[in-house]
Short mmCIF file of C-alpha atoms in Angstrom, two decimals:
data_model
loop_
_atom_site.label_atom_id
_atom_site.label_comp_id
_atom_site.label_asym_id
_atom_site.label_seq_id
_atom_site.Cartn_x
_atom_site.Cartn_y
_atom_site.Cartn_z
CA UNK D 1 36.00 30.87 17.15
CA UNK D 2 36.40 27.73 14.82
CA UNK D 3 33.32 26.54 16.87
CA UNK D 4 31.68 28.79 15.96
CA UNK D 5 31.98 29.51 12.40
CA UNK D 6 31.19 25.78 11.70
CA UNK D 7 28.12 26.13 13.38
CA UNK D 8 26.92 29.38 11.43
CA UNK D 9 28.16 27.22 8.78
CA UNK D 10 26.30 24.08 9.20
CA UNK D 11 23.49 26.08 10.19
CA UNK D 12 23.25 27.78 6.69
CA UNK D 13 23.77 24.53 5.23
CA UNK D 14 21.04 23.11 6.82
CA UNK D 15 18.56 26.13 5.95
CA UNK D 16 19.27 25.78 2.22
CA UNK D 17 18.41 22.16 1.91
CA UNK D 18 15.35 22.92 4.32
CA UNK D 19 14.23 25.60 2.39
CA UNK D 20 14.79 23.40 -0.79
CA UNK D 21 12.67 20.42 0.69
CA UNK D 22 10.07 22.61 1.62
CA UNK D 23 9.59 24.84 -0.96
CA UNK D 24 7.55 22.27 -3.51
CA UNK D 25 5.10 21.66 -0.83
CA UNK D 26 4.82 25.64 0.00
CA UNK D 27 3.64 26.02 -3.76
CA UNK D 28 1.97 23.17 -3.70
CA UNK D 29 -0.35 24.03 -0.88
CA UNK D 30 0.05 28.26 -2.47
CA UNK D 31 -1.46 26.71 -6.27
CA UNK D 32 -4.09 24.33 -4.08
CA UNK D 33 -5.66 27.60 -2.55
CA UNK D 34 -4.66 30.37 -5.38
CA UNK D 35 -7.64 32.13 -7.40
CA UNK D 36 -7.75 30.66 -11.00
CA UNK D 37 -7.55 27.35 -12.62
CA UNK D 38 -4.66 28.17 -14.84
CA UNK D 39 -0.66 27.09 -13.71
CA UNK D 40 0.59 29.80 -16.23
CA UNK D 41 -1.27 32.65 -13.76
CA UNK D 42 0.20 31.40 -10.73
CA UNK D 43 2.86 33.88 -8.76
CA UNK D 44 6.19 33.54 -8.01
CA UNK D 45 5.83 34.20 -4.39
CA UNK D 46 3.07 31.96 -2.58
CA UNK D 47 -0.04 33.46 -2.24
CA UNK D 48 0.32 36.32 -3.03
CA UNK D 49 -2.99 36.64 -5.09
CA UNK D 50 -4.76 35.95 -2.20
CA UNK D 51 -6.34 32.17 -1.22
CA UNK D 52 -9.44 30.49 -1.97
CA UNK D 53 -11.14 27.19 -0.78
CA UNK D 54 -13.14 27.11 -4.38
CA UNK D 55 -10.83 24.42 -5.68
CA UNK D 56 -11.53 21.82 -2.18
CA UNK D 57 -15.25 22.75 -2.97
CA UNK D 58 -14.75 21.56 -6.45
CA UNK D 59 -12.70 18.69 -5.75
CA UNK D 60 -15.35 17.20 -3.13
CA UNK D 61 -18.60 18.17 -4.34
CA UNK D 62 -18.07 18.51 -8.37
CA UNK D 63 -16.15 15.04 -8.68
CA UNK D 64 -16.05 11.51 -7.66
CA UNK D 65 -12.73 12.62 -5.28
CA UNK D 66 -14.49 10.32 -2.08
CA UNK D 67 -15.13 7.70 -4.31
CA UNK D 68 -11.55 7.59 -5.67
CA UNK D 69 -10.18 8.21 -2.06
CA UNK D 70 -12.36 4.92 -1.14
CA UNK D 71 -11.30 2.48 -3.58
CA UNK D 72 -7.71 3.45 -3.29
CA UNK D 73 -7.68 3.44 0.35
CA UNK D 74 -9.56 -0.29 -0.11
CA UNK D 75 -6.30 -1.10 -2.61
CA UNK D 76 -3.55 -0.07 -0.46
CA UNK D 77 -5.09 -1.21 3.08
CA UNK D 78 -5.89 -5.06 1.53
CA UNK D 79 -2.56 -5.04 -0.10
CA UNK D 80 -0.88 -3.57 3.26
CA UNK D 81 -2.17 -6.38 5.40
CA UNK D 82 -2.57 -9.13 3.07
CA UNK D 83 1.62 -8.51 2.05
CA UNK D 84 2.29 -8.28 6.08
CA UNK D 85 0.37 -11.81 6.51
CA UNK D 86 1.45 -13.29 3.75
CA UNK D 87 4.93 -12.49 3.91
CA UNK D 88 5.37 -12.57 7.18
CA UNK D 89 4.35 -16.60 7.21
CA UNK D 90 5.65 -17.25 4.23
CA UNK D 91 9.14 -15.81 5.41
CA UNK D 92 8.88 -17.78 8.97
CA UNK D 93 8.30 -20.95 6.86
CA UNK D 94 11.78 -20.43 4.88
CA UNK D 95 13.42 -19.46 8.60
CA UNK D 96 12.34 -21.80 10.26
CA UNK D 97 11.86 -24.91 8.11
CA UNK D 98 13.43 -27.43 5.90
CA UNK D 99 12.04 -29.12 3.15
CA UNK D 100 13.20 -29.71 -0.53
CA UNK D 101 13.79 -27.29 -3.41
CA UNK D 102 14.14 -24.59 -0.22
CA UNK D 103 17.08 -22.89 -1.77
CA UNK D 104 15.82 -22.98 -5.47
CA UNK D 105 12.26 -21.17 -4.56
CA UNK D 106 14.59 -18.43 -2.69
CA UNK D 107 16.33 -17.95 -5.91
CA UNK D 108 13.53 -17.88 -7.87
CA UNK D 109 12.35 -15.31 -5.59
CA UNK D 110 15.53 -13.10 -5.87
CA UNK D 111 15.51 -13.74 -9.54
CA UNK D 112 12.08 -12.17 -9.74
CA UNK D 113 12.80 -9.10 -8.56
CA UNK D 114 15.39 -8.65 -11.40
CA UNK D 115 12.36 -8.15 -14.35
CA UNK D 116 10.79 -4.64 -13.90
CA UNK D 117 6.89 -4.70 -13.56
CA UNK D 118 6.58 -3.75 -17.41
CA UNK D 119 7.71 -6.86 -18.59
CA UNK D 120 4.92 -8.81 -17.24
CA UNK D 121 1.98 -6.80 -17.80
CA UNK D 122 0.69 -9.15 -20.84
CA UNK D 123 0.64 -11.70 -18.55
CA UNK D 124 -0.93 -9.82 -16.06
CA UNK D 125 -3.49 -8.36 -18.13
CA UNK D 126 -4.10 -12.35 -20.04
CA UNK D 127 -4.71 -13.60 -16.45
CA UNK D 128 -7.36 -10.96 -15.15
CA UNK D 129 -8.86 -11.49 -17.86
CA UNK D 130 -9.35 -15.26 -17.55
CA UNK D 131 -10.35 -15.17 -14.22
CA UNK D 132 -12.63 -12.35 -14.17
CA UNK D 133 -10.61 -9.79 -12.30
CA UNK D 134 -10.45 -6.87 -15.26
CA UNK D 135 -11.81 -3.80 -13.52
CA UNK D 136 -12.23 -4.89 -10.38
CA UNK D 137 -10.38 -3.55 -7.10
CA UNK D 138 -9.18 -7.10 -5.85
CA UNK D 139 -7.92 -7.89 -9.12
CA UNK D 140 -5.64 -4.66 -8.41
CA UNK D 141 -4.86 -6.20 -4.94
CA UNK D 142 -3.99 -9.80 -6.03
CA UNK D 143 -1.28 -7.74 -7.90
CA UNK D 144 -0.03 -5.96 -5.84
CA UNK D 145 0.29 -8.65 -3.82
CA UNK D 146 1.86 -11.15 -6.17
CA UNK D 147 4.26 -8.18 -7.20
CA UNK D 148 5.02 -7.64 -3.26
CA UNK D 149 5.84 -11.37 -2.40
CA UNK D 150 9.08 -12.03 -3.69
CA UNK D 151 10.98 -8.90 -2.02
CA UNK D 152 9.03 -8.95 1.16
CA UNK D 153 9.43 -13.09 2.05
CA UNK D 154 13.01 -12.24 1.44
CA UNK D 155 13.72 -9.08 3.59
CA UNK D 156 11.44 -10.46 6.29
CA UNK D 157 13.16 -13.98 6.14
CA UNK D 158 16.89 -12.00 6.62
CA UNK D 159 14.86 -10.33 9.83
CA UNK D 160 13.67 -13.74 11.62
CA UNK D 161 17.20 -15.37 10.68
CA UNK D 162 18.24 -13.20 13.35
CA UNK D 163 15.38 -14.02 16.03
CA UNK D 164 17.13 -16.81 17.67
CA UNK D 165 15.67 -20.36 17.75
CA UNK D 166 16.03 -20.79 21.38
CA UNK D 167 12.82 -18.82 21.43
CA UNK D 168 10.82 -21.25 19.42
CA UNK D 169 12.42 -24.54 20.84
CA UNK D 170 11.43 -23.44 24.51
CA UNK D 171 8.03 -22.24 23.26
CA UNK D 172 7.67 -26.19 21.20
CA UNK D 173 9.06 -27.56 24.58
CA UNK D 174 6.23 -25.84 26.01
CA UNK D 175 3.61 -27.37 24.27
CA UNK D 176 3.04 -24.12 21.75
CA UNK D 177 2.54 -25.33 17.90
CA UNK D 178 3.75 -24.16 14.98
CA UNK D 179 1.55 -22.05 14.04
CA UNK D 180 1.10 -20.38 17.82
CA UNK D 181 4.80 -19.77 18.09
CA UNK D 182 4.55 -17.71 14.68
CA UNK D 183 1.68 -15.68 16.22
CA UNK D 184 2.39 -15.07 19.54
CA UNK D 185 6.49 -15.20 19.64
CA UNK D 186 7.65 -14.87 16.42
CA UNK D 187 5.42 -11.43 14.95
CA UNK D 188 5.45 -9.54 18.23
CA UNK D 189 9.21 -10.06 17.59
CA UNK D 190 8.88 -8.94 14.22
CA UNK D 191 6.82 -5.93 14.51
CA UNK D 192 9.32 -3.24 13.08
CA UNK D 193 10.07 -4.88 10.24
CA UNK D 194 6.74 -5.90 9.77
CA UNK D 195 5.50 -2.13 10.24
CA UNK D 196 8.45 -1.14 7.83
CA UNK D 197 6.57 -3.44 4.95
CA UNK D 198 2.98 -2.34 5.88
CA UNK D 199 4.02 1.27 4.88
CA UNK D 200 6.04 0.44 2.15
CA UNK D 201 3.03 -1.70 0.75
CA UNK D 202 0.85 1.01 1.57
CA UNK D 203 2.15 3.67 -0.33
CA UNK D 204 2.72 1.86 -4.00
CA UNK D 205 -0.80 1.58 -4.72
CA UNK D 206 -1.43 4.59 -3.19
CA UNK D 207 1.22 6.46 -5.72
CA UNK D 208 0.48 3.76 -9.08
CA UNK D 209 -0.96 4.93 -12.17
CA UNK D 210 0.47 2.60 -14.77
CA UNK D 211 -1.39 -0.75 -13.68
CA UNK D 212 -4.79 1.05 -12.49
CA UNK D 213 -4.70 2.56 -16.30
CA UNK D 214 -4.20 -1.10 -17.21
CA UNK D 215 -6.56 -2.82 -15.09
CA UNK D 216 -9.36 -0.37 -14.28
CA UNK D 217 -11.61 1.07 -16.86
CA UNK D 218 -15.48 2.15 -15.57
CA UNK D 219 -15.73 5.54 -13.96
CA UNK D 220 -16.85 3.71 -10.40
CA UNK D 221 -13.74 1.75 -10.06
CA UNK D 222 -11.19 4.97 -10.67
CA UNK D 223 -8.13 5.66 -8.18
CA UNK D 224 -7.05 8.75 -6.84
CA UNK D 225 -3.99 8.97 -9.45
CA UNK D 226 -6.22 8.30 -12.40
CA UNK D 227 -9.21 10.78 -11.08
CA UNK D 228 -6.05 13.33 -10.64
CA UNK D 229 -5.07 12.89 -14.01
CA UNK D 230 -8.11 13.96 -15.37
CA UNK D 231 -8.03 17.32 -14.08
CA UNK D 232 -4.33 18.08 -16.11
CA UNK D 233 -4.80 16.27 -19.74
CA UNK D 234 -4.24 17.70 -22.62
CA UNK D 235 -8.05 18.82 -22.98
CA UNK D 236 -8.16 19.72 -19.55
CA UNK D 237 -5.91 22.41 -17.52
CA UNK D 238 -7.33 22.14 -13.90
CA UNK D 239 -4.00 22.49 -12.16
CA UNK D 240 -5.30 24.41 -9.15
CA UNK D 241 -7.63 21.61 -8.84
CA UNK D 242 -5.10 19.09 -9.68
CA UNK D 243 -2.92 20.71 -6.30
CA UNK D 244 -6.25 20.37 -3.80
CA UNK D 245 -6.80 17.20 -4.80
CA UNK D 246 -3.11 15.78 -4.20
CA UNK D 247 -2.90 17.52 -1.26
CA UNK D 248 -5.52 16.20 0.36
CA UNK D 249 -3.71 12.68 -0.61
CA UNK D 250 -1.13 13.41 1.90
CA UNK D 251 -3.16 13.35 4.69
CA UNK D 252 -3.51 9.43 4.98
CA UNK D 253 -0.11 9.36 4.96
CA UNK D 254 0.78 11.88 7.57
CA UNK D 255 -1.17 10.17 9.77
CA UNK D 256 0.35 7.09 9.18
CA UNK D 257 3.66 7.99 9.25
CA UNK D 258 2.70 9.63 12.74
CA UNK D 259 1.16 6.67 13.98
CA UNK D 260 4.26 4.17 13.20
CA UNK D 261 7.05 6.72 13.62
CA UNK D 262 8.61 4.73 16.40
CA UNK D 263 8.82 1.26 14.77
CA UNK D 264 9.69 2.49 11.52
CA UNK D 265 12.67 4.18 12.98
CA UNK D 266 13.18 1.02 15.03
CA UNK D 267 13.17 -1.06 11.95
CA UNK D 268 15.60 1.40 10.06
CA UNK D 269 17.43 1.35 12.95
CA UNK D 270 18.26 -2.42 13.13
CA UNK D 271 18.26 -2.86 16.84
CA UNK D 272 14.68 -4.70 17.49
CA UNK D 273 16.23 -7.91 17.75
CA UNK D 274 17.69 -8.99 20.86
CA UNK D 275 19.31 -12.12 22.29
#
């Protein structure tokens, strides 16, 4: 009996925070295909004024939306792979190597992580600016990237640690190199956590406004969060439009997450790394 009441209750536990989850994205997907521009005429229950694909129409033929889509999906894929290479060698340099000032860089690194992103947008903005890379999309990625490097050589480094060295003095014994043992022993080794950081680098560009406002300013360089914004300023009240055009954001992501599922949980797990 006891059983069974704390599974009726667990069960309606579980239904409230599933219904709570999931009903956001039931009104977001209700205002992305309700009649009407206007937030203030949509219903309280979803869809009940019928649905519409007028606002997808809009969206794709009316506005840049593919053109945003494209240079944000060139953002986030360059920062993606350049922070997975980067980091990835940079971290397996610190692991695996030691030279002078070794300790001080790491701190520097950890210390660098303490200042929010605000504090050095001056600087940011003074050096695009010298070297040519105001509105442009790889000024956005170098970044990113410089922004990514600090965090990511140190949570990758604390991953290899763990890789024992047995691996790399048998492949050196071998004959391997450096540089072949980091390729073909060493990332194979690392792919969860190296997965883990390819989505997590994907989706801040993806989600950033503040530095594309910065950064980009002609109409052929605009990111999905700035094209977005557009459609809900204070001149403008395209909400409905506003909801098809985030929700067709998602769909990069779904697939991603679909397509890296098992690492991801592999890396979250912890248990990749074996003797």
């Amino acid at each position: 009996m006891v059983r069974k009441l704390n599974t009726v209750v667990l069960g309606a536990i579980f239904t409230i925070v599933a219904f709570a989850v999931l009903w956001p994205v039931v009104h977001m997907v209700s205002a992305a295909l309700a009649p009407g521009q206007s937030i203030a005429n949509l219903p309280v229950v979803p869809f009940a004024n019928g649905v519409t694909t007028q606002h997808f129409e809009f969206v794709f033929t009316q506005t840049p939306y593919l053109r945003w889509f494209r240079n944000t999906l060139v953002i986030a894929v360059c920062t993606s792979v350049g922070t997975m290479l980067f980091a990835s060698m940079g971290a397996y340099v610190f692991s695996r190597y030691q030279f002078s000032f070794k300790r001080h860089i790491l701190m520097t690194f950890l210390i660098l992580n303490i200042f929010p992103a605000f504090v050095g947008m001056v600087a940011v903005y003074v050096v695009l600016l010298r070297i040519g890379g105001l509105d442009t999309l790889w000024g956005m990625v170098l970044i990113y990237l410089a922004g990514n490097m600090p965090f990511a050589t140190w949570m990758v480094k604390s991953y290899l640690d763990q890789i024992p060295k047995s691996l790399d003095e048998a492949a050196r014994i071998d004959g391997a190199s450096g540089f072949r043992i980091y390729a073909q022993i060493i990332v194979p080794v690392a792919r969860p956590i190296l997965t883990f950081l390819a989505v997590t680098a994907f989706t801040a560009p993806w989600m950033d406004f503040i530095l594309p406002k910065l950064v980009l300013r002609s109409p052929e360089n605009q990111t999905l969060a700035l094209g977005l914004f557009s459609f809900v300023t204070d001149k403008n009240n395209f909400f409905t439009n506003f909801a098809a055009g985030s929700l067709v954001v998602a769909v990069p992501f779904m697939i991603f997450f679909v397509a890296t599922q098992k690492s991801l949980i592999a890396s979250l797990a912890g248990g990749a790394v074996k003797g």
